[in-house]
Coordinates of C-alpha atoms and ligand atoms in Angstrom, one line a residue:
M1 CA 0.0 0.0 0.0
E2 CA 1.3 3.4 -0.8
K3 CA 1.6 5.8 2.1
I4 CA -0.8 8.7 2.5
K5 CA 0.8 12.0 1.6
M6 CA 0.8 15.1 3.8
T7 CA 1.6 18.6 2.6
T8 CA 1.8 20.8 5.8
P9 CA 3.6 19.5 8.9
L10 CA 1.8 18.9 12.2
V11 CA 3.4 20.5 15.2
E12 CA 4.4 17.5 17.3
M13 CA 4.8 18.1 21.0
D14 CA 6.4 15.1 22.7
G15 CA 5.9 14.7 26.5
D16 CA 6.7 12.7 29.6
E17 CA 6.7 9.3 31.4
M18 CA 4.2 6.6 30.3
T19 CA 2.5 8.8 27.7
R20 CA 5.9 9.3 26.1
I21 CA 6.3 5.6 25.8
L22 CA 2.8 5.3 24.3
W23 CA 3.6 8.2 21.9
K24 CA 6.5 6.3 20.3
L25 CA 4.5 3.0 20.1
I26 CA 1.5 4.8 18.4
K27 CA 3.8 6.4 15.9
D28 CA 5.7 3.2 15.1
E29 CA 2.6 0.9 14.9
L30 CA -0.3 3.1 13.8
L31 CA 1.0 6.1 11.9
L32 CA 4.4 5.6 10.2
P33 CA 3.5 2.4 8.4
F34 CA 0.6 4.1 6.7
I35 CA 1.3 7.8 6.5
D36 CA 4.2 9.8 5.1
L37 CA 4.1 11.6 8.4
K38 CA 5.3 15.2 8.3
T39 CA 5.8 16.8 11.7
E40 CA 7.8 19.6 13.1
Y41 CA 9.1 18.0 16.4
Y42 CA 9.3 19.8 19.7
D43 CA 10.5 17.8 22.7
L44 CA 8.4 19.1 25.7
G45 CA 9.8 16.3 27.9
L46 CA 10.7 17.9 31.2
E47 CA 14.5 17.3 30.7
H48 CA 14.5 19.2 27.5
R49 CA 12.3 22.0 28.8
N50 CA 14.8 22.4 31.6
E51 CA 17.8 22.3 29.2
T52 CA 16.2 25.0 27.0
D53 CA 14.9 27.1 30.0
D54 CA 11.4 26.3 28.8
Q55 CA 12.0 28.0 25.5
V56 CA 11.0 24.9 23.6
T57 CA 7.4 25.2 25.0
F58 CA 7.2 28.8 23.7
D59 CA 8.6 27.8 20.3
S60 CA 6.1 25.0 20.0
A61 CA 3.2 27.4 20.6
Y62 CA 4.6 29.9 18.1
A63 CA 4.9 27.0 15.6
T64 CA 1.2 26.2 16.2
K65 CA 0.4 29.8 15.2
K66 CA 2.4 29.3 12.1
Y67 CA 1.0 25.9 10.9
G68 CA -2.4 25.9 12.6
V69 CA -2.5 22.4 14.0
A70 CA -0.6 20.7 16.9
V71 CA -0.7 17.4 18.7
K72 CA 0.6 17.2 22.2
C73 CA 1.6 14.4 24.5
A74 CA 0.9 14.7 28.3
T75 CA 3.6 16.6 30.1
I76 CA 4.7 16.9 33.8
T77 CA 3.8 20.1 35.5
P78 CA 6.7 20.5 38.0
N79 CA 6.1 20.6 41.7
A80 CA 8.6 20.4 44.6
A81 CA 9.0 16.6 44.2
R82 CA 9.8 17.0 40.5
M83 CA 12.4 19.7 41.2
D84 CA 14.5 17.0 43.0
E85 CA 13.6 14.1 40.7
Y86 CA 14.7 16.0 37.6
N87 CA 17.2 18.4 39.2
L88 CA 15.4 21.4 37.7
K89 CA 16.8 24.9 37.4
E90 CA 13.4 26.4 38.1
M91 CA 9.9 25.2 38.8
W92 CA 8.8 25.6 35.1
K93 CA 5.2 26.6 34.5
S94 CA 2.6 24.2 33.2
P95 CA 3.2 23.8 29.5
N96 CA -0.6 23.7 28.9
G97 CA -0.9 27.1 30.7
T98 CA 1.9 28.6 28.6
I99 CA 0.5 27.3 25.3
R100 CA -3.0 28.4 26.2
A101 CA -1.8 31.9 27.1
I102 CA 0.0 32.3 23.7
L103 CA -2.9 30.9 21.7
D104 CA -5.6 32.6 23.8
G105 CA -7.6 29.5 23.4
T106 CA -10.5 27.6 25.0
V107 CA -10.2 23.9 25.9
F108 CA -13.0 21.6 24.7
R109 CA -13.2 18.2 26.5
A110 CA -15.2 15.3 25.1
P111 CA -15.6 11.7 26.1
I112 CA -14.9 8.9 23.6
T113 CA -18.1 6.8 23.7
V114 CA -17.9 3.1 22.9
K115 CA -20.3 0.1 23.4
G116 CA -19.5 -1.7 26.6
I117 CA -18.4 1.5 28.5
E118 CA -21.8 2.8 29.5
P119 CA -22.3 6.3 31.0
C120 CA -23.9 6.5 34.5
V121 CA -26.6 8.6 33.0
R122 CA -28.6 6.2 30.9
N123 CA -30.0 8.8 28.4
W124 CA -26.5 10.1 27.5
T125 CA -26.2 8.3 24.3
K126 CA -24.0 10.9 22.6
P127 CA -20.9 12.7 24.0
I128 CA -21.3 16.0 25.9
T129 CA -18.4 18.4 25.2
I130 CA -17.5 20.9 27.9
A131 CA -15.9 24.2 27.0
R132 CA -14.5 26.0 30.0
H133 CA -13.6 29.7 30.0
A134 CA -10.1 29.7 31.4
Y135 CA -9.7 33.3 32.6
G136 CA -10.8 35.3 35.7
D137 CA -13.8 35.2 38.1
V138 CA -13.0 33.4 41.4
Y139 CA -9.7 32.2 40.0
K140 CA -8.3 35.7 40.0
A141 CA -10.3 37.2 42.8
S142 CA -9.1 39.4 45.7
E143 CA -10.4 38.5 49.1
M144 CA -10.5 39.9 52.6
K145 CA -11.6 38.8 56.0
I146 CA -13.6 41.6 57.6
P147 CA -12.8 41.7 61.3
G148 CA -15.8 43.8 62.5
P149 CA -18.2 46.6 61.8
G150 CA -17.4 48.9 58.8
K151 CA -18.2 49.7 55.2
C152 CA -17.1 47.8 52.1
E153 CA -17.3 49.4 48.7
L154 CA -16.2 48.7 45.1
V155 CA -14.1 51.6 43.9
Y156 CA -13.1 52.2 40.2
T157 CA -10.6 54.9 39.6
D158 CA -10.3 55.8 35.9
T159 CA -7.0 57.1 34.3
D160 CA -8.0 60.7 35.0
G161 CA -8.6 59.9 38.7
N162 CA -12.4 60.0 38.7
E163 CA -13.9 57.6 41.1
T164 CA -17.1 55.5 40.8
R165 CA -18.3 53.7 44.0
E166 CA -20.7 51.0 44.7
L167 CA -21.6 49.9 48.3
I168 CA -21.0 46.2 48.8
H169 CA -22.1 45.9 52.4
Q170 CA -22.4 47.9 55.6
F171 CA -20.9 45.4 58.0
T172 CA -22.3 45.3 61.6
G173 CA -20.1 42.4 62.5
A174 CA -17.3 40.2 61.2
G175 CA -17.6 38.7 57.7
I176 CA -15.8 38.0 54.4
I177 CA -15.6 39.8 51.1
Q178 CA -14.4 39.0 47.5
G179 CA -13.7 41.0 44.4
Q180 CA -13.9 39.3 41.0
H181 CA -13.2 40.5 37.5
N182 CA -13.2 39.5 33.9
L183 CA -12.3 41.2 30.6
N184 CA -14.5 41.8 27.6
S185 CA -11.7 40.8 25.3
S186 CA -11.3 37.4 27.1
I187 CA -15.1 36.7 27.0
E188 CA -15.1 37.6 23.3
S189 CA -12.3 35.2 22.5
F190 CA -14.1 32.5 24.5
A191 CA -17.3 33.1 22.6
R192 CA -15.6 33.0 19.2
S193 CA -13.8 29.8 20.1
C194 CA -17.1 28.2 21.1
F195 CA -19.0 29.3 18.0
N196 CA -16.1 28.2 15.7
Y197 CA -15.9 24.8 17.4
A198 CA -19.7 24.3 17.2
L199 CA -19.6 25.0 13.5
D200 CA -16.5 22.7 13.1
T201 CA -18.1 19.8 14.8
K202 CA -21.7 20.5 13.7
Q203 CA -23.1 20.4 17.3
D204 CA -25.5 22.7 19.1
L205 CA -23.9 25.2 21.5
W206 CA -25.4 25.7 25.0
F207 CA -24.3 28.5 27.3
A208 CA -25.6 29.4 30.7
T209 CA -24.9 31.9 33.5
K210 CA -26.8 33.3 36.5
D211 CA -27.7 36.6 34.8
T212 CA -31.0 37.0 36.7
I213 CA -29.1 37.4 39.9
S214 CA -25.8 38.9 38.5
K215 CA -27.4 41.6 36.4
K216 CA -24.1 43.3 35.3
Y217 CA -21.4 40.6 35.7
D218 CA -23.0 37.5 34.3
H219 CA -25.3 39.5 32.1
T220 CA -22.2 40.9 30.3
F221 CA -21.3 37.3 29.4
K222 CA -24.7 36.7 28.1
D223 CA -24.8 39.9 26.1
I224 CA -21.3 39.4 24.6
F225 CA -22.2 35.9 23.4
Q226 CA -25.5 37.2 21.9
E227 CA -23.9 40.2 20.1
I228 CA -21.1 38.1 18.6
Y229 CA -23.6 35.4 17.6
D230 CA -26.0 37.8 15.9
A231 CA -23.3 39.7 14.1
E232 CA -21.0 36.9 13.0
Y233 CA -22.5 33.5 13.4
A234 CA -26.3 33.4 13.2
E235 CA -26.3 32.8 9.4
K236 CA -23.5 30.2 9.6
F237 CA -25.3 28.3 12.3
Q238 CA -28.5 28.3 10.3
A239 CA -26.7 27.0 7.2
A240 CA -25.1 24.3 9.3
G241 CA -28.4 23.3 10.8
I242 CA -27.2 23.9 14.4
E243 CA -28.5 26.0 17.2
Y244 CA -27.1 28.4 19.8
F245 CA -29.1 28.2 23.0
Y246 CA -28.8 30.3 26.2
T247 CA -30.4 29.5 29.5
L248 CA -29.9 29.9 33.2
I249 CA -27.2 27.7 34.8
D250 CA -29.6 25.8 37.0
D251 CA -31.9 25.2 34.1
A252 CA -29.0 24.1 32.0
V253 CA -27.9 21.5 34.7
A254 CA -31.4 20.1 34.8
R255 CA -31.6 19.9 31.0
V256 CA -28.2 18.3 30.7
M257 CA -29.3 15.4 33.0
K258 CA -32.3 14.7 30.8
A259 CA -30.6 15.3 27.4
E260 CA -29.2 12.6 25.1
G261 CA -25.9 14.5 24.5
G262 CA -24.4 15.5 21.2
F263 CA -23.9 19.2 22.1
I264 CA -21.3 21.6 23.4
W265 CA -21.8 23.1 26.9
A266 CA -19.9 26.4 27.3
C267 CA -19.3 27.1 30.9
K268 CA -17.9 30.0 32.9
N269 CA -14.6 29.3 34.6
Y270 CA -16.0 27.8 37.9
D271 CA -18.9 26.0 36.3
G272 CA -16.5 24.4 33.8
D273 CA -14.2 23.3 36.6
V274 CA -17.0 21.6 38.5
M275 CA -19.1 20.3 35.6
S276 CA -16.2 18.9 33.5
D277 CA -15.2 16.6 36.4
M278 CA -18.8 15.5 36.9
V279 CA -19.5 14.9 33.2
S280 CA -16.2 13.1 32.6
S281 CA -16.5 10.7 35.5
A282 CA -20.1 10.0 34.6
F283 CA -19.0 9.0 31.1
G284 CA -16.8 6.4 32.5
S285 CA -13.0 7.1 32.4
L286 CA -10.5 9.8 32.3
A287 CA -8.5 7.6 29.9
M288 CA -11.3 8.0 27.4
M289 CA -11.5 11.8 27.3
T290 CA -10.1 13.9 24.5
S291 CA -9.1 17.6 24.8
V292 CA -8.6 20.2 22.2
L293 CA -7.5 23.8 22.6
V294 CA -9.1 26.0 20.0
S295 CA -8.0 29.6 19.5
P296 CA -10.3 32.4 18.4
E297 CA -8.2 32.7 15.2
G298 CA -8.7 29.0 14.5
Y299 CA -5.5 27.3 15.7
Y300 CA -5.9 23.8 17.1
E301 CA -3.9 21.8 19.7
Y302 CA -5.1 18.2 20.3
E303 CA -4.2 16.1 23.3
A304 CA -5.5 13.5 25.8
A305 CA -7.2 14.9 28.9
H306 CA -5.3 12.7 31.3
G307 CA -1.8 13.2 32.6
T308 CA 1.5 11.2 32.2
V309 CA 0.3 8.2 34.2
Q310 CA 3.3 8.3 36.5
R311 CA 2.5 5.2 38.5
H312 CA 2.4 3.0 35.4
Y313 CA 5.7 4.6 34.2
Y314 CA 7.5 3.6 37.4
K315 CA 6.2 0.0 36.9
H316 CA 7.5 0.2 33.3
L317 CA 10.9 1.3 34.5
K318 CA 11.1 -1.6 36.9
G319 CA 10.5 -3.9 33.9
E320 CA 6.9 -4.8 35.0
E321 CA 4.1 -5.1 32.5
T322 CA 1.7 -2.1 32.2
S323 CA -1.8 -1.9 30.8
T324 CA -2.1 1.8 30.0
N325 CA -4.9 3.0 27.9
S326 CA -3.7 4.7 24.7
V327 CA -7.1 5.6 23.2
A328 CA -7.2 9.3 24.2
T329 CA -3.6 9.8 22.9
I330 CA -4.5 8.0 19.6
F331 CA -7.5 10.3 19.3
A332 CA -5.3 13.3 19.8
W333 CA -3.4 12.2 16.7
T334 CA -6.5 11.4 14.7
G335 CA -8.1 14.8 15.7
A336 CA -5.0 16.6 14.4
L337 CA -4.6 14.5 11.3
R338 CA -8.3 15.0 10.4
K339 CA -8.0 18.7 10.9
R340 CA -4.8 18.8 8.7
G341 CA -6.7 16.8 6.1
E342 CA -9.5 19.3 6.1
L343 CA -7.3 22.4 6.0
D344 CA -5.1 20.9 3.2
S345 CA -7.9 19.3 1.2
L346 CA -6.4 15.8 1.7
P347 CA -9.5 13.6 2.1
E348 CA -7.4 10.5 2.3
L349 CA -5.7 11.8 5.4
S350 CA -9.1 12.6 7.1
A351 CA -10.4 9.2 6.0
F352 CA -7.4 7.5 7.6
A353 CA -8.1 9.3 10.9
E354 CA -11.7 8.1 10.8
K355 CA -10.6 4.5 10.2
L356 CA -8.0 4.6 13.0
E357 CA -10.7 5.8 15.4
K358 CA -13.0 3.1 14.2
A359 CA -10.2 0.5 14.7
C360 CA -9.8 1.6 18.4
L361 CA -13.6 1.4 19.1
S362 CA -14.0 -2.0 17.2
T363 CA -11.1 -3.5 19.1
I364 CA -12.7 -2.5 22.4
E365 CA -16.1 -3.6 21.3
S366 CA -14.7 -7.0 20.3
G367 CA -13.7 -7.4 24.0
K368 CA -10.0 -6.5 23.8
M369 CA -9.0 -3.6 26.1
T370 CA -6.7 -2.3 28.7
K371 CA -7.2 -3.0 32.4
D372 CA -8.8 0.3 33.3
L373 CA -11.7 -0.4 30.8
A374 CA -11.9 -4.1 31.7
L375 CA -12.7 -3.1 35.2
I376 CA -15.8 -1.1 34.2
T377 CA -17.0 -2.7 31.0
T378 CA -20.5 -4.2 30.6
L379 CA -19.1 -6.7 28.0
P380 CA -18.7 -10.3 29.3
N381 CA -15.2 -11.8 29.7
P382 CA -13.1 -9.0 28.3
T383 CA -9.5 -9.8 27.3
V384 CA -7.0 -7.6 29.2
L385 CA -4.1 -6.5 27.0
N386 CA -0.9 -4.8 28.0
S387 CA 0.0 -1.4 26.7
G388 CA 1.9 -2.6 23.6
D389 CA -0.5 -5.5 22.8
F390 CA -3.5 -3.2 22.8
I391 CA -1.9 -0.9 20.3
R392 CA -0.9 -3.9 18.1
A393 CA -4.5 -5.2 18.3
V394 CA -5.7 -1.9 17.1
R395 CA -3.2 -2.1 14.2
T396 CA -4.6 -5.5 13.2
T397 CA -8.1 -4.1 13.2
L398 CA -6.9 -1.1 11.3
E399 CA -5.3 -3.2 8.6
T400 CA -8.6 -4.9 7.9
L401 CA -10.3 -1.5 7.5
L402 CA -7.7 0.0 5.1
Ligands
LIG1 P1 -2.8 11.0 35.5 O1 -1.6 10.9 34.8 O2 -4.0 11.4 34.7 O3 -3.1 9.6 36.2 C1 -3.9 9.4 37.3 C2 -4.4 8.0 37.4 O4 -5.5 7.8 36.5 C3 -3.4 7.0 37.0 O5 -2.5 6.6 38.1 C4 -4.3 5.8 36.5 O6 -4.9 5.1 37.6 C5 -5.4 6.6 35.9 N1 -5.1 6.9 34.4 C6 -5.0 8.1 33.8 N2 -4.8 7.9 32.5 C7 -4.8 6.6 32.3 C8 -4.6 5.8 31.1 N3 -4.4 6.4 29.9 N4 -4.7 4.5 31.2 C9 -4.9 3.9 32.4 N5 -5.1 4.6 33.5 C10 -5.0 5.9 33.5 O7 -2.7 12.1 36.7 P2 -1.6 12.3 37.8 O8 -1.0 11.0 38.2 O9 -2.2 13.1 38.8 O10 -0.5 13.1 37.1 C11 0.7 12.6 36.6 C12 1.5 13.8 35.9 O11 0.7 14.2 34.8 C13 1.7 15.0 36.8 O12 3.1 15.3 36.7 C14 0.9 16.1 36.2 O13 1.5 17.3 36.2 C15 0.7 15.6 34.7 N6 -0.6 16.0 34.1 C16 -0.4 16.5 32.8 C17 -1.6 16.8 32.1 C18 -1.4 17.3 30.7 O14 -0.3 17.4 30.1 N7 -2.4 17.7 30.0 C19 -2.8 16.7 32.7 C20 -2.9 16.2 34.0 C21 -1.8 15.9 34.7 P3 -4.2 3.8 38.3 O15 -2.9 4.2 38.8 O16 -5.2 3.5 39.4 O17 -4.1 2.8 37.2
LIG2 MG1 -11.0 20.9 38.7

């Protein structure tokens, strides 16, 4: 079989620990035999980030702006223990945070649904994608403990020194206080990323806040979404046969529980933090969750939602067998290859991505899976495969599909 051609390189961001081991296996078994793989390689493994004073992370993000599509392996975010383990010069920042700041993007997380791994919520027959706004609100709040009676006000001083004041509370005893903010520019980027991703994946978009109670703060989120939708997206949504739907957050939560899925749920920062963990665990497994960072300019960075699976890596180093699930990392590659195929008009590349995803799902549905899934599957007598054997089983299925 002739290998599938690519024209523009993917930005390849290699990573750490067990996922770095899977990364190479996936390339060797599932990609290189079938595709004339073009990538621009950036080694985001912690050792190389340390050697380059983290410059490699910045370079990989700039390359994503140049080429448009990246695929990323999970990476270690250093903490005190990692400082010693890797003898680091500095406690380098989270690569995902650095890349997100440069691309100004929103992260979309979606479960990979497969027969035999059933969601806790019976009526969720299609995936629910969560988009979390990643700036401001309670995550950048200022707080104070109020020791006793006194007046608390919000004070805005403009650049000419004029003050606008708003009473928060006249305290008669001790209490607590918090000041939150957000930026119109950040909310606008969030809105555009959501609308673009909805068009891209042909799914309805839901958005919810508490605008009835928060008549200025949350209402601004609602208004910005609506203004951008009306001015830039309403016609495109109509043409694509999809819908933008705004409601109150408590109504949204109730509707989500009764829905069948198949939509994107855009959440404010805190709502997204809480709801993404609820939705992902209800769908079954962190190892079956994909994640894509979408910038308002239309740059994409695909990855798995899980981390580097450190505990499995230490077993691997001791020469013990591991059964680590590679599906979300494989889907990061297929997401990136499909997008590259779309942008470069290479239907064969997109079709290959489709088949590779199908091969993963068929392999699991035939009863062959890693241990994490075998523990929760509803299929009878699953066969538990080790990390490498699962990837090779997917290859066997893939070869029958090609
Ligand atoms: P983790 O790597 O997601 O793993 C936590 C546990 O979840 C694992 O020990 C394993 O459970 C299970 N698990 C996760 N992915 C799995 C897979 N593919 N197959 C089978 N089981 C899987 O989270 P962590 O251990 O908290 O973090 C490890 C490192 O990852 C940290 O240094 C953190 O900074 C980094 N991290 C990176 C990203 C990213 O790059 N996007 C995201 C999160 C964390 P069992 O051990 O019970 O089998
Ligand atoms: Mg959280």
